[in-house]
Coordinates of C-alpha atoms in Angstrom, one line a residue:
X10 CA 204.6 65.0 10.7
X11 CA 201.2 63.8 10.2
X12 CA 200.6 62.8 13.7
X13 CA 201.9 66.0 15.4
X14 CA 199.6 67.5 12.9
X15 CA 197.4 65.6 14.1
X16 CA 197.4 65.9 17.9
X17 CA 197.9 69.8 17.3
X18 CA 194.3 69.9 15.8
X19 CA 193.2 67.5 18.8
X20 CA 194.4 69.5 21.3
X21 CA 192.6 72.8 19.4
X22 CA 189.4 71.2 19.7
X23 CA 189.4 70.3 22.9
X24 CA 190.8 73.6 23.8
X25 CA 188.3 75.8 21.5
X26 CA 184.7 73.7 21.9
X27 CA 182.5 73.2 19.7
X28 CA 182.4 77.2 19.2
X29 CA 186.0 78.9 17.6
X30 CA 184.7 81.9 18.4
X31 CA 185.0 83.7 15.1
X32 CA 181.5 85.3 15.1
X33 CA 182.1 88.2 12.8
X34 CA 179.6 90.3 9.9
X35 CA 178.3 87.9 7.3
X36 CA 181.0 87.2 4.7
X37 CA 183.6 87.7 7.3
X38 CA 186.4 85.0 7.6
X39 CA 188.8 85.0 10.8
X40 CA 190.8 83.0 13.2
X41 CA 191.5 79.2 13.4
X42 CA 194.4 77.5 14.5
X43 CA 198.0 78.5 13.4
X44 CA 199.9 75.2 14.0
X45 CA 203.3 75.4 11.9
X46 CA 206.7 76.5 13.5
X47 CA 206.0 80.3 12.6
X48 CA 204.0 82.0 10.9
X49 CA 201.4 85.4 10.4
X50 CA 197.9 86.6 11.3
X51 CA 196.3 89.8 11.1
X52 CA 192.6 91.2 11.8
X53 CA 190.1 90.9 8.9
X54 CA 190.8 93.4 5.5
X55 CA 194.1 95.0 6.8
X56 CA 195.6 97.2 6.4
X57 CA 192.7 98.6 5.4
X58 CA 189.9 99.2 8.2
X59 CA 188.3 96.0 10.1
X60 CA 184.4 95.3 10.0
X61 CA 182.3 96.2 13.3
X62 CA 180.9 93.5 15.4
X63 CA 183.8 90.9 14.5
X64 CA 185.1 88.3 17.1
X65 CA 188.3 86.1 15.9
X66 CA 190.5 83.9 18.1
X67 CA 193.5 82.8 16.9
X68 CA 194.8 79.6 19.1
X69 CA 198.6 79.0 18.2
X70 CA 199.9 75.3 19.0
X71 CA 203.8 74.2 18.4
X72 CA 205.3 71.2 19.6
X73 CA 204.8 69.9 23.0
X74 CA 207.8 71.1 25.0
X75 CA 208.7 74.2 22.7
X76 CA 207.0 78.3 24.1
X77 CA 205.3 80.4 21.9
X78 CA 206.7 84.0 20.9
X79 CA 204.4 86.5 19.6
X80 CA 205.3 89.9 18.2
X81 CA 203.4 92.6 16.9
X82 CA 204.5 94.1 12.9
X83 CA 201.7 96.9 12.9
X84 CA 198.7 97.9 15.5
X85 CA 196.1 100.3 15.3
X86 CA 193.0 99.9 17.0
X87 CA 190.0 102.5 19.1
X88 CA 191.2 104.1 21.9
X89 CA 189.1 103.5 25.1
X90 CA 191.3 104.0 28.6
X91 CA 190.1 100.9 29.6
X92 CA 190.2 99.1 26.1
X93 CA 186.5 98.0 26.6
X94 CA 185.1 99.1 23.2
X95 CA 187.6 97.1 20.4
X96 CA 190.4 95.2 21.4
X97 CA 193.7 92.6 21.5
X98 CA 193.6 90.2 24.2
X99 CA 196.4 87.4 24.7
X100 CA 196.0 84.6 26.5
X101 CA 199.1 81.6 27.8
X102 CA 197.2 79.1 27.0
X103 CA 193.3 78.6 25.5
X104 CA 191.3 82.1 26.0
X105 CA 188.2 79.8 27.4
X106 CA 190.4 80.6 31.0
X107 CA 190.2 84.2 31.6
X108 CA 193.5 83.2 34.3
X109 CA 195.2 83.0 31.5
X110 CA 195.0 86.2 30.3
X111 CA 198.4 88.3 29.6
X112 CA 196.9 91.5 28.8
X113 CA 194.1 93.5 27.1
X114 CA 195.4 96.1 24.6
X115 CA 193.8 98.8 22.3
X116 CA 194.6 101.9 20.5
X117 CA 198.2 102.6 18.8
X118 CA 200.8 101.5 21.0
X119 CA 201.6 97.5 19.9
X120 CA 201.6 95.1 22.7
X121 CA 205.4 94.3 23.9
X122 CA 206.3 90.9 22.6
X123 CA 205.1 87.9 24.6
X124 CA 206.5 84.2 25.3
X125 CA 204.3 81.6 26.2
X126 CA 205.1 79.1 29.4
X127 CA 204.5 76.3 27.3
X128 CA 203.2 75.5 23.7
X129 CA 200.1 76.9 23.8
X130 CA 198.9 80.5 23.4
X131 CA 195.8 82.6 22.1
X132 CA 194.5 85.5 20.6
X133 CA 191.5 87.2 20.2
X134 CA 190.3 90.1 18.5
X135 CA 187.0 91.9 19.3
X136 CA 185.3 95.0 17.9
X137 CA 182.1 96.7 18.6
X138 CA 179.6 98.4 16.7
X139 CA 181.4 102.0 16.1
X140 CA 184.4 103.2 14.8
X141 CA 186.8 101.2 13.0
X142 CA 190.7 101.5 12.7
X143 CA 193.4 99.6 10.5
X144 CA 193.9 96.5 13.1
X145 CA 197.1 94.8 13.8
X146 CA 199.9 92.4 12.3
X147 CA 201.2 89.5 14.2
X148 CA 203.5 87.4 13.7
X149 CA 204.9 84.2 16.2
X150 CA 207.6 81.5 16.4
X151 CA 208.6 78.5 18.6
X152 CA 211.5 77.6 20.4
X153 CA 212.8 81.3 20.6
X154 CA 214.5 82.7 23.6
X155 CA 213.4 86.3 25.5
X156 CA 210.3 88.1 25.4
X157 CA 208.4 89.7 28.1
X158 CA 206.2 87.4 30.7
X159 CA 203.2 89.0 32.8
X160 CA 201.7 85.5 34.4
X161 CA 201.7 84.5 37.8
X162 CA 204.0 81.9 37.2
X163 CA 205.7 80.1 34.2
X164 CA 209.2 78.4 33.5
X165 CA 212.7 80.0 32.4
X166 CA 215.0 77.9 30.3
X167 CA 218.1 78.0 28.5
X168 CA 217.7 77.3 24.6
X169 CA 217.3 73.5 24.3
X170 CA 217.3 72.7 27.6
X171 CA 218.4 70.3 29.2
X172 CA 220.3 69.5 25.9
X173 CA 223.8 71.9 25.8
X174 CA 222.6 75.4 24.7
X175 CA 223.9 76.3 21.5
X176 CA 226.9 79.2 20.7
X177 CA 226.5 83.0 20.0
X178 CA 223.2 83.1 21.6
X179 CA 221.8 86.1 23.4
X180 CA 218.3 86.0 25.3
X181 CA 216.4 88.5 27.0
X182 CA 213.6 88.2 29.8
X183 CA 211.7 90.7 31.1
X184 CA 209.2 89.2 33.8
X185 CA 206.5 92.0 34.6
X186 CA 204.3 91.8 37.7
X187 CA 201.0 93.4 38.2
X188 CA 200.6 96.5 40.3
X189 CA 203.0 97.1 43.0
X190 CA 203.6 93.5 43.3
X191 CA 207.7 92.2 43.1
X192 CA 209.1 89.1 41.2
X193 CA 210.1 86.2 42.5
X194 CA 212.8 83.7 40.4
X195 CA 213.6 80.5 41.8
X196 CA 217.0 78.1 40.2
X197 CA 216.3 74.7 39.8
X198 CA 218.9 73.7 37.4
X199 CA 221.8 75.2 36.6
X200 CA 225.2 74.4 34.7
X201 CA 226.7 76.9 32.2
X202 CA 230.5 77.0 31.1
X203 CA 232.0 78.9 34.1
X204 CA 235.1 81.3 34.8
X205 CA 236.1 84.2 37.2
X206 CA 234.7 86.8 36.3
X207 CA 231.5 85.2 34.5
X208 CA 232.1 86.8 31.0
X209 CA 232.0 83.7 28.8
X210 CA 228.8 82.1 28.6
X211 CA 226.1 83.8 31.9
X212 CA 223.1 84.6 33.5
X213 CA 222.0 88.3 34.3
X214 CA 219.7 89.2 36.8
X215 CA 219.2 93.1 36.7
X216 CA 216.0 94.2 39.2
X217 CA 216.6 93.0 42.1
X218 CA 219.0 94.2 45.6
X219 CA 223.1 94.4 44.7
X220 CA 225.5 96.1 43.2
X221 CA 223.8 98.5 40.2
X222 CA 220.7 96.0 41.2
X223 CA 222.2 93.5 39.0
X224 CA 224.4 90.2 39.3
X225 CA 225.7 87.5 36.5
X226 CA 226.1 83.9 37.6
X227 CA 227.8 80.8 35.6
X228 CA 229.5 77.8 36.3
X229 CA 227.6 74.8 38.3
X230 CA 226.8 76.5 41.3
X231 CA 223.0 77.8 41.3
X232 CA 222.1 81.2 41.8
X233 CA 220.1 82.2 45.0
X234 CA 216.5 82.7 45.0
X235 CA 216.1 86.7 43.9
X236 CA 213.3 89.0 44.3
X237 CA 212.9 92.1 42.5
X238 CA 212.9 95.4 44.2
X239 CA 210.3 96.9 42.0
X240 CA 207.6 94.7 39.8
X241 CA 210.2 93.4 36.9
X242 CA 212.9 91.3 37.0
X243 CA 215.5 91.4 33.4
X244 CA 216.9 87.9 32.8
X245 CA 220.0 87.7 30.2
X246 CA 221.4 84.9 29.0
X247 CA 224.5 84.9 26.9
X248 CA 226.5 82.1 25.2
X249 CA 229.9 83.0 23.0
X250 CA 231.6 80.9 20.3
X251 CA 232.4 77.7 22.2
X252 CA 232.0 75.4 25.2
X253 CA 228.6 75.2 26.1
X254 CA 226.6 73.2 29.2
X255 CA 223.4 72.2 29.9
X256 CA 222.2 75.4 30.6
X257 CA 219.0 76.4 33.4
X258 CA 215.6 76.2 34.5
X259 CA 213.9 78.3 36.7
X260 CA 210.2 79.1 38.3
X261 CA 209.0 82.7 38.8
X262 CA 206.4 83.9 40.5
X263 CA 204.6 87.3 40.7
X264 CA 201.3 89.5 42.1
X265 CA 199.2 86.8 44.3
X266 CA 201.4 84.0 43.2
X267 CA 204.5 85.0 45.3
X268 CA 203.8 86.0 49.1
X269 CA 205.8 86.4 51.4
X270 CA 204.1 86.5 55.4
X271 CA 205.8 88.2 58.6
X272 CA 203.3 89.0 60.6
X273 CA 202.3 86.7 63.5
X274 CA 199.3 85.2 62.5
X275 CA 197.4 86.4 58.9
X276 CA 195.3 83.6 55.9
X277 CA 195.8 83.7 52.3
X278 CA 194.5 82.0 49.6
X279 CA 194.8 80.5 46.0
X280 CA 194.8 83.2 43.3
X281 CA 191.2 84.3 42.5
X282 CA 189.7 82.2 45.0
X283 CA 186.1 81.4 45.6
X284 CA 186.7 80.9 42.1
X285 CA 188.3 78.7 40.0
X286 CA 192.7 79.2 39.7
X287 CA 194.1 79.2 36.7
X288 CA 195.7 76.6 35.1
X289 CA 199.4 76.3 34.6
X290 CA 200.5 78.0 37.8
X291 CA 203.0 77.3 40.3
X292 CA 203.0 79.7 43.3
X293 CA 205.3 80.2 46.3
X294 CA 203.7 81.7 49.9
X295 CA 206.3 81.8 52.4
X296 CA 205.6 82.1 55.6
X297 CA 208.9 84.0 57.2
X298 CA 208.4 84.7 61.6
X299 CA 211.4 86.3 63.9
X300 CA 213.8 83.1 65.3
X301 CA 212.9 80.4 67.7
X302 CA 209.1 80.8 66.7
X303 CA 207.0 77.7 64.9
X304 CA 204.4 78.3 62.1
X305 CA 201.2 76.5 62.5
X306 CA 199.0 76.3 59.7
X307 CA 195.0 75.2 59.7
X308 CA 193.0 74.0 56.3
X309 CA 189.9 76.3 56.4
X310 CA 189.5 75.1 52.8
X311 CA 190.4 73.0 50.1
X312 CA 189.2 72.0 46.6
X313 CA 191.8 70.8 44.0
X314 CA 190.9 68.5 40.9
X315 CA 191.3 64.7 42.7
X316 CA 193.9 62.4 42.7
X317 CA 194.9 60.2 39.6
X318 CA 192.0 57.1 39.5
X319 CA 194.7 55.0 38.5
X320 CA 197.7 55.4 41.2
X321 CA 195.6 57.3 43.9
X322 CA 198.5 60.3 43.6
X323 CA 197.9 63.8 43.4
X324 CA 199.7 64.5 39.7
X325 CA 197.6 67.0 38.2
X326 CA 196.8 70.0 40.6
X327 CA 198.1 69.7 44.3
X328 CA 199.6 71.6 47.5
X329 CA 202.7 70.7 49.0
X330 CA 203.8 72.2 52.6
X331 CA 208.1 72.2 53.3
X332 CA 209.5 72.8 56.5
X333 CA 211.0 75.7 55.7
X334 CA 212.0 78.4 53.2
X335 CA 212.3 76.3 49.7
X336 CA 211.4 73.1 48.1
X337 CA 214.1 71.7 48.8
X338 CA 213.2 71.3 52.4
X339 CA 211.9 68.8 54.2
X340 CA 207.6 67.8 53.0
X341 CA 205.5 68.3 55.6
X342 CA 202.9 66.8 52.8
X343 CA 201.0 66.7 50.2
X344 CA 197.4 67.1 49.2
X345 CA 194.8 67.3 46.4
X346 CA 191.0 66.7 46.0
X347 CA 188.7 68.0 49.0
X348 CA 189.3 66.3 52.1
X349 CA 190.6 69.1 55.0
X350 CA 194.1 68.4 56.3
X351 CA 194.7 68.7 59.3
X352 CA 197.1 71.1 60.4
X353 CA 200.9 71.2 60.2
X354 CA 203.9 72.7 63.1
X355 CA 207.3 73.5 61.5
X356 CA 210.1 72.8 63.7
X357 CA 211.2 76.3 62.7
X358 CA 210.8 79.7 61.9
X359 CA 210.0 79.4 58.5
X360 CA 207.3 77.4 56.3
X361 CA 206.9 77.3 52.6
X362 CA 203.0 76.4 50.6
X363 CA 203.2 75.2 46.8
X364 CA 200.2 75.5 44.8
X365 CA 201.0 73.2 41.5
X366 CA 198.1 73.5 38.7
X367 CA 198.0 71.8 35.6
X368 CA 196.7 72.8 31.5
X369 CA 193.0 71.5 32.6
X370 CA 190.4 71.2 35.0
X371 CA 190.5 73.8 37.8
X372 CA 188.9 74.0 40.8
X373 CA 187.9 76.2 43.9
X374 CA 191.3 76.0 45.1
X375 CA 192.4 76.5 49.2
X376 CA 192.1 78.7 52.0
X377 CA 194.4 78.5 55.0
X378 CA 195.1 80.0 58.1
X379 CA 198.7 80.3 60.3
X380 CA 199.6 81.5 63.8
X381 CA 203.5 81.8 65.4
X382 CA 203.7 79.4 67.8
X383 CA 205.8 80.3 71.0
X384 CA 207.6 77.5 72.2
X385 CA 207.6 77.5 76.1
X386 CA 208.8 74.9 78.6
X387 CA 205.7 73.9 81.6
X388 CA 206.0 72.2 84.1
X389 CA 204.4 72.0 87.5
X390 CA 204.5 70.6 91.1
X391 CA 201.6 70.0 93.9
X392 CA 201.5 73.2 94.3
X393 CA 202.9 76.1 91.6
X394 CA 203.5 76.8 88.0
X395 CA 206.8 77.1 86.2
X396 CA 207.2 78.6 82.8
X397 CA 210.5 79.4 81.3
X398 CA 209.6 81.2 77.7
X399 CA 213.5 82.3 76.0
X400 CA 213.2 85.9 75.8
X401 CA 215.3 86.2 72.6
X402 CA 212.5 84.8 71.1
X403 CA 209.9 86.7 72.0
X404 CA 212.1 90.3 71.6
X405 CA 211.4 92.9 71.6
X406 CA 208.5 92.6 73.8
X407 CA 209.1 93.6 77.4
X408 CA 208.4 90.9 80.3
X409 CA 205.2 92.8 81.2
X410 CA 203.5 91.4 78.0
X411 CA 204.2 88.2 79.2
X412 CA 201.5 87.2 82.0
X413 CA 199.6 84.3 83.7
X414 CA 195.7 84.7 84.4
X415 CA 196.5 88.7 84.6
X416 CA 198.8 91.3 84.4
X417 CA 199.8 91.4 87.9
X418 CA 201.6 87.8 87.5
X419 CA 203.8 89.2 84.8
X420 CA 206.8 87.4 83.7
X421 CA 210.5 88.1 85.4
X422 CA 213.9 88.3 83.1
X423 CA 215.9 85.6 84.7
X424 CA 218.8 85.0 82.8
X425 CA 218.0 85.0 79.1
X426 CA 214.2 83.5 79.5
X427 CA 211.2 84.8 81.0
X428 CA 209.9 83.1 83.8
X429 CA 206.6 82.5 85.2
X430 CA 206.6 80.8 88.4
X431 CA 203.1 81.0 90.3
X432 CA 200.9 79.0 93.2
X433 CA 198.2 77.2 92.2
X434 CA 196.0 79.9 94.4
X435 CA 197.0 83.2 92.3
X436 CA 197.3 84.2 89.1
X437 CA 193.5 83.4 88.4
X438 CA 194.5 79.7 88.6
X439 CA 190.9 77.3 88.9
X440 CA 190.5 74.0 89.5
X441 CA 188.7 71.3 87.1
X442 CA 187.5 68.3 86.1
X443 CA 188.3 66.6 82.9
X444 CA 187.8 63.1 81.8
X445 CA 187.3 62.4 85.3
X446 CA 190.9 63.7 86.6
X447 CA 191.0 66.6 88.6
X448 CA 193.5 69.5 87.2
X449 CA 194.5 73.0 87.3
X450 CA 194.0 75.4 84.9
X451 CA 195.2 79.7 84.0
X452 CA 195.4 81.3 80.9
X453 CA 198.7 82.8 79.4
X454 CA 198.8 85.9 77.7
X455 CA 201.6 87.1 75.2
X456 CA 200.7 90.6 73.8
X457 CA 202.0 91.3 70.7
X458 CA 199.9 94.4 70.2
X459 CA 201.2 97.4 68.6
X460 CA 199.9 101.2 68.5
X461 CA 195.3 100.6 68.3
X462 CA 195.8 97.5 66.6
X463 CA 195.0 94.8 69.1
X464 CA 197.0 91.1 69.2
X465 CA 197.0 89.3 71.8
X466 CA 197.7 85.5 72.1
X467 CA 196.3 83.3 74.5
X468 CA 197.7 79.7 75.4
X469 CA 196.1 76.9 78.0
X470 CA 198.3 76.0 81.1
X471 CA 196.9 72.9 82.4
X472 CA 198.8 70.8 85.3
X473 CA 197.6 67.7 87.1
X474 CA 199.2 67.7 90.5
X475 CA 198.6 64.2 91.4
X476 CA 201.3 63.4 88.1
X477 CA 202.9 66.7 88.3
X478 CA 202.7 66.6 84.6
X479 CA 201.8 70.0 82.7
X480 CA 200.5 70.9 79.2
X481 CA 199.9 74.1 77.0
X482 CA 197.4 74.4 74.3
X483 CA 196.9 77.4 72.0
X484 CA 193.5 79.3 72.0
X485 CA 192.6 81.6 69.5
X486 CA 189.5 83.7 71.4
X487 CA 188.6 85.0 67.4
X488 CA 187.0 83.9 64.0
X489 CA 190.6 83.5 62.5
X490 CA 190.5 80.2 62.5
X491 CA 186.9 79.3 61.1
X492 CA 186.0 76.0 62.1
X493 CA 189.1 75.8 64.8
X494 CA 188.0 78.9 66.8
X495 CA 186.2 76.9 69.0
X496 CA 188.5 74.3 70.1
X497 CA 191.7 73.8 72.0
X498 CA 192.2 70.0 71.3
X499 CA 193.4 70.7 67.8
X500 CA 196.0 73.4 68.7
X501 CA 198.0 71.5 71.9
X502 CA 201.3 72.5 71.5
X503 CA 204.4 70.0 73.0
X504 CA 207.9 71.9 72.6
X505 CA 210.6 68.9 71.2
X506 CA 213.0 67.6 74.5
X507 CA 216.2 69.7 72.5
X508 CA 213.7 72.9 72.2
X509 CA 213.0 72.6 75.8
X510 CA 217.1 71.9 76.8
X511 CA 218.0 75.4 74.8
X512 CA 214.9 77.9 76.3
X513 CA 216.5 76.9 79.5
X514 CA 220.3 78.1 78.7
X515 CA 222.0 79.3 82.0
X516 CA 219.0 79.0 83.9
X517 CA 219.0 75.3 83.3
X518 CA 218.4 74.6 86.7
X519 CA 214.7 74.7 87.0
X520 CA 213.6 75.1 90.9
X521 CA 212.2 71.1 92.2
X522 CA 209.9 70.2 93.2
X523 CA 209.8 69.5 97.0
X524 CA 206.3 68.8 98.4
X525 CA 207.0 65.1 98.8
X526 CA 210.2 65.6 100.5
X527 CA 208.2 68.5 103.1
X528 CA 204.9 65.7 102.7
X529 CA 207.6 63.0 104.5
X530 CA 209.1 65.2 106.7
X531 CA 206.5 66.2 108.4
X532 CA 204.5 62.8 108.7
X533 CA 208.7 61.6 110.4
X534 CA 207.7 64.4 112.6
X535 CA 204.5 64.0 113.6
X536 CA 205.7 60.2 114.5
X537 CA 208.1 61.8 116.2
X538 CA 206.2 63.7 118.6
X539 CA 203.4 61.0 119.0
X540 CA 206.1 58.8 120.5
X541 CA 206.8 61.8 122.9
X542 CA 203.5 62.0 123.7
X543 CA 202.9 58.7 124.6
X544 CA 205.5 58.6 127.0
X545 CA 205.4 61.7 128.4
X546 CA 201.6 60.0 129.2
X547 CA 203.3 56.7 130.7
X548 CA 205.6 58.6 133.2
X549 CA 202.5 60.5 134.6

């Protein structure tokens, strides 16, 4: 007992400073920290009226692993519509990190109850110079179950977890999301005493797209990922007199923490970036474009607290890329400290970012950039282009969107591709030299632009004729891409050989290439007619 005690007051100081933050009227005694399994607080002299000019912070510390509930007994404090004159804030975590911060509340209406997403949480009371009221009543506990959760992100669990949940337990949830912004609640675990009809022991979701926009879920199987219709999601979970499991754990995420991105190019970045993210986070962007397309991401920025000294790993604050729509995908990798990645392909139509942050240390945080790659089949002969683009993928744009060097080479609808096919003397085709090879270069244009809104997206056809080998890179022609706006070589593009095998489909049979076949017959008959020649000349 006396070394929990113990690291709980650690932990406060390094939390608090060397100031607690209880400035108040001379005489005036407030705040500290509360560090038993429950217990009370209220603001100085109530019920009777609190003193002006008073600042207290509570900070609440249980047992590592164990959240935090706080409920309110009594609240009265000045009415201002933006609560900037007295005031109750509440904070997950130490109030020195304004992104911890739950809510501001004033005037007569308590705060709804609150659950912390881990064993720390904070309060602090502040009141100006004029007008007093009676103040509040609090009261907290650890290791209870429900309560209502305004973060960006934070962890669900069963009671106990992952011991078996106990019997005759019921738990409610509501997650609440800032502004218009929807909830986003992610399974990781999942095992709770399972029949039919789900009406022993269960989860309820109720918020989200279904039947009466609810759903209940037990047995082993976990539940999808859900997403609110509105900006809450209700969680339920119920337990009845016997046979219990392990129970759950799940993620969610909400406001800037939870994206997701269907437009063909568009940036984001960490949550309240320039400046520092908050700790304890862990948001989801998903990047979600039409079938057959790739997702190509640059690093414009990136500033994370470094690697651990000791095993060179990024443990405390990182960003992790899957190839596709959840972490249990693939890694594309992994990343912390300041060093720019370069950037990442999918191989499909979806790509999922992870931003992990820690209870300390916080940094700038990232900025990144992402583009729908088409993927095309090139090739070329001595003499033409040939580009075979399926046309499922880029639906529903017509085949006059498609074009080479202008519009007059549009694309034709051959089957179920669009094809390009074009001499090396039209379709503003130009010769070039680079690293000392002469080549062949036009300029492909998809337009993807809709009503005054202009997109269009611009890829490098380059062919050397003496190899008949051809290439495609991806320019961006704007300021998108920060420091890649300049440059092709990062953005070359290389469709996998099964990609390339399924664009082609029924039109598999690409038209050859036959200039060395003409190039031989010709010189056969040239021969040919020099031998005439000559003795035609010998007979004379």
């Amino acid at each position: 007992m006396l070394a929990e005690l113990g690291s709980c007051l650690l932990l406060a100081v390094a939390l608090l400073g060397p100031g607690l933050r209880a400035r108040a009227m001379k005489g005036v005694k407030c705040g500290g920290v509360l560090s038993a399994p429950s217990g009370n607080f209220s603001s100085p002299n109530f019920p009777r009226l609190y003193p002006y000019n008073t600042e207290c912070s509570w900070l609440i510390v249980v047992a590592e692993g164990s959240s935090v509930l706080l409920t309110f007994h009594a609240f009265d404090l000045e009415y201002h519509d933006t609560c900037s004159f007295d005031f109750l804030e509440i904070y997950n975590g130490a109030s020195a990190d304004k992104g911890n911060l739950l809510g501001r509340f004033c005037g007569q209406v308590p705060p709804p109850p609150f659950s912390s997403s881990w064993h720390v949480m904070s309060v602090v009371f502040h009141s100006d110079k004029h007008v007093a009221s009676r103040g509040f009543s609090a009261g907290y506990q650890k290791d209870v179950c429900g309560g209502v959760l305004t973060g960006l992100s934070g962890i669900l669990t069963s009671p106990e977890y992952p011991n078996k949940y106990p019997n005759n337990v019921e738990c409610h949830w509501v997650i609440r999301a800032a502004g218009p912004a929807t909830v986003k609640l992610v399974f990781m675990d999942f095992q709770v005493e399972g029949n039919e009809e789900c009406t022993y022991d269960y989860v309820a979701v109720f918020g989200g797209p279904g039947p009466a926009h609810g759903h209940h879920y037990c047995g082993s199987t976990k539940p999808p990922t859900l997403v609110s219709l509105g900006h809450e999601l209700q969680v339920i979970f119920k337990s009845d007199f016997n046979i219990g499991g392990r129970g759950f754990k799940a993620y969610y995420f909400s406001g800037e923490c939870q994206e997701v991105y269907t437009s063909m190019r568009g940036n984001f970045s960490s949550p309240q970036y320039p400046g520092s993210y908050p700790n304890n986070i862990r948001c989801h962007w998903t990047i979600r474009l039409p079938p057959g397309y790739r997702v190509k991401v640059f690093f414009l920025d990136l500033d994370l607290e470094e690697p651990n000294s000791l095993t060179t790993t990024c443990e405390f604050d990182y960003l992790v890329a899957f190839d596709g729509a959840s972490e249990e995908a693939r890694q594309l990798g992994s990343w912390c400290g300041h060093h720019l990645p370069p950037p990442i392909t999918s191989s499909r139509n979806q790509l999922l970012l992870l931003l992990h942050t820690d209870r300390s240390a916080t940094r700038r945080g990232f900025s990144v950039a992402y583009i729908g790659v088409v993927p095309m089949n090139v090739s070329c002969s001595r003499t033409n282009f040939q580009i075979l683009i399926s046309a499922q993928t880029l639906a529903p744009l017509e085949q006059t969107k498609v074009y080479l060097g202008s519009r007059s080479c549009a694309a034709q609808e051959v089957g179920s591709n669009f094809r390009i096919q074009a001499r090396f003397d039209t379709c503003g085709t130009e010769t070039q030299r680079r690293n000392n090879t002469s080549v062949i270069v036009s300029i492909l244009y998809i337009d993807f632009s809709a009503g005054e809104q202009e997109d269009i997206h611009e890829y490098e056809v380059l062919c050397e004729p003496r190899r008949k080998e051809a290439s495609v890179h991806l320019l961006s022609g704007s300021d998108w891409l920060g420091p890649y706006a300049a440059t092709a070589e990062h953005l070359q593009e290389a469709p996998p050989r099964a990609e390339v095998e399924a664009l082609e489909g029924p039109v598999a049979v690409v038209a050859q290439d036959t200039s060395d076949i003409v190039f031989l017959g010709l010189c056969i008959l040239a021969g040919v007619l020099m031998v005439i020649a000559i003795v035609v000349l010998m007979l004379l």
